[in-house]
Amino acid sequence: MVTNYAYNYATINPATKMCIHVQTTTQEIVGEENIIEIPVYDGNYLFKYYIDGNWYEDAVGTIPWTSSLL
């Protein structure tokens, strides 16, 4: 029996650190510098900022953000 797992990812624009794409896939993505694994598929990651391993609503990283689906 084959089990398919879903992986959720956010694509980050390296110049702005802003999330520009959210996707889910059955294949793990490895070695892509600007693709970050996220715990849930949530379109609200779009236009949020990924700075030093944390998510923020603003580009300077003063307003922390967490998905409401967590």
mmCIF file of C-alpha atoms in Angstrom:
data_model
loop_
_atom_site.group_PDB
_atom_site.id
_atom_site.type_symbol
_atom_site.label_atom_id
_atom_site.label_comp_id
_atom_site.label_asym_id
_atom_site.label_seq_id
_atom_site.Cartn_x
_atom_site.Cartn_y
_atom_site.Cartn_z
ATOM 1 C CA MET A 1 0.000 0.000 0.000
ATOM 2 C CA VAL A 2 1.327 3.445 -0.935
ATOM 3 C CA THR A 3 0.509 6.404 1.269
ATOM 4 C CA ASN A 4 0.663 9.887 -0.243
ATOM 5 C CA TYR A 5 1.540 12.668 2.164
ATOM 6 C CA ALA A 6 0.880 16.316 1.515
ATOM 7 C CA TYR A 7 3.691 18.804 1.818
ATOM 8 C CA ASN A 8 2.921 22.510 2.065
ATOM 9 C CA TYR A 9 5.323 25.176 0.874
ATOM 10 C CA ALA A 10 5.671 28.928 0.647
ATOM 11 C CA THR A 11 7.841 30.468 -2.063
ATOM 12 C CA ILE A 12 9.757 33.481 -0.781
ATOM 13 C CA ASN A 13 11.008 36.371 -2.923
ATOM 14 C CA PRO A 14 14.656 36.605 -1.794
ATOM 15 C CA ALA A 15 14.860 40.365 -2.405
ATOM 16 C CA THR A 16 11.847 41.277 -0.260
ATOM 17 C CA LYS A 17 11.486 38.144 1.934
ATOM 18 C CA MET A 18 7.775 38.217 1.041
ATOM 19 C CA CYS A 19 5.769 35.070 0.357
ATOM 20 C CA ILE A 20 4.704 35.137 -3.293
ATOM 21 C CA HIS A 21 3.253 31.634 -3.706
ATOM 22 C CA VAL A 22 1.698 28.900 -1.549
ATOM 23 C CA GLN A 23 1.438 25.329 -2.765
ATOM 24 C CA THR A 24 0.706 21.794 -1.643
ATOM 25 C CA THR A 25 2.247 18.724 -3.242
ATOM 26 C CA THR A 26 2.655 15.002 -2.630
ATOM 27 C CA GLN A 27 6.390 15.228 -3.316
ATOM 28 C CA GLU A 28 8.878 16.708 -0.905
ATOM 29 C CA ILE A 29 10.878 19.658 -2.257
ATOM 30 C CA VAL A 30 14.514 19.525 -1.176
ATOM 31 C CA GLY A 31 17.369 21.921 -1.833
ATOM 32 C CA GLU A 32 15.342 24.893 -3.043
ATOM 33 C CA GLU A 33 16.660 27.929 -1.223
ATOM 34 C CA ASN A 34 13.546 30.101 -1.570
ATOM 35 C CA ILE A 35 10.941 27.437 -0.821
ATOM 36 C CA ILE A 36 10.009 27.076 2.846
ATOM 37 C CA GLU A 37 7.986 24.185 4.241
ATOM 38 C CA ILE A 38 4.919 25.391 6.151
ATOM 39 C CA PRO A 39 2.841 23.329 8.600
ATOM 40 C CA VAL A 40 -0.573 23.879 6.930
ATOM 41 C CA TYR A 41 -1.869 24.964 3.553
ATOM 42 C CA ASP A 42 -3.100 28.495 4.175
ATOM 43 C CA GLY A 43 -3.380 31.107 1.449
ATOM 44 C CA ASN A 44 -2.939 33.776 4.113
ATOM 45 C CA TYR A 45 0.810 33.167 3.980
ATOM 46 C CA LEU A 46 0.731 35.222 0.771
ATOM 47 C CA PHE A 47 2.225 38.675 1.222
ATOM 48 C CA LYS A 48 3.577 37.806 4.683
ATOM 49 C CA TYR A 49 7.306 38.097 5.366
ATOM 50 C CA TYR A 50 9.652 35.267 6.328
ATOM 51 C CA ILE A 51 12.522 36.798 8.299
ATOM 52 C CA ASP A 52 15.120 34.776 10.226
ATOM 53 C CA GLY A 53 12.844 31.726 10.436
ATOM 54 C CA ASN A 54 9.740 33.608 11.609
ATOM 55 C CA TRP A 55 6.644 35.000 9.893
ATOM 56 C CA TYR A 56 5.656 38.672 10.049
ATOM 57 C CA GLU A 57 2.942 40.916 8.656
ATOM 58 C CA ASP A 58 5.375 43.751 7.947
ATOM 59 C CA ALA A 59 8.648 43.968 6.031
ATOM 60 C CA VAL A 60 10.665 45.135 9.033
ATOM 61 C CA GLY A 61 9.593 42.216 11.217
ATOM 62 C CA THR A 62 7.812 44.036 14.022
ATOM 63 C CA ILE A 63 4.352 42.419 13.744
ATOM 64 C CA PRO A 64 4.538 38.632 14.273
ATOM 65 C CA TRP A 65 2.098 36.485 12.291
ATOM 66 C CA THR A 66 0.805 32.941 12.763
ATOM 67 C CA SER A 67 -1.693 31.080 10.600
ATOM 68 C CA SER A 68 -5.131 30.860 12.184
ATOM 69 C CA LEU A 69 -5.248 27.234 11.004
ATOM 70 C CA LEU A 70 -2.632 26.180 13.558
#
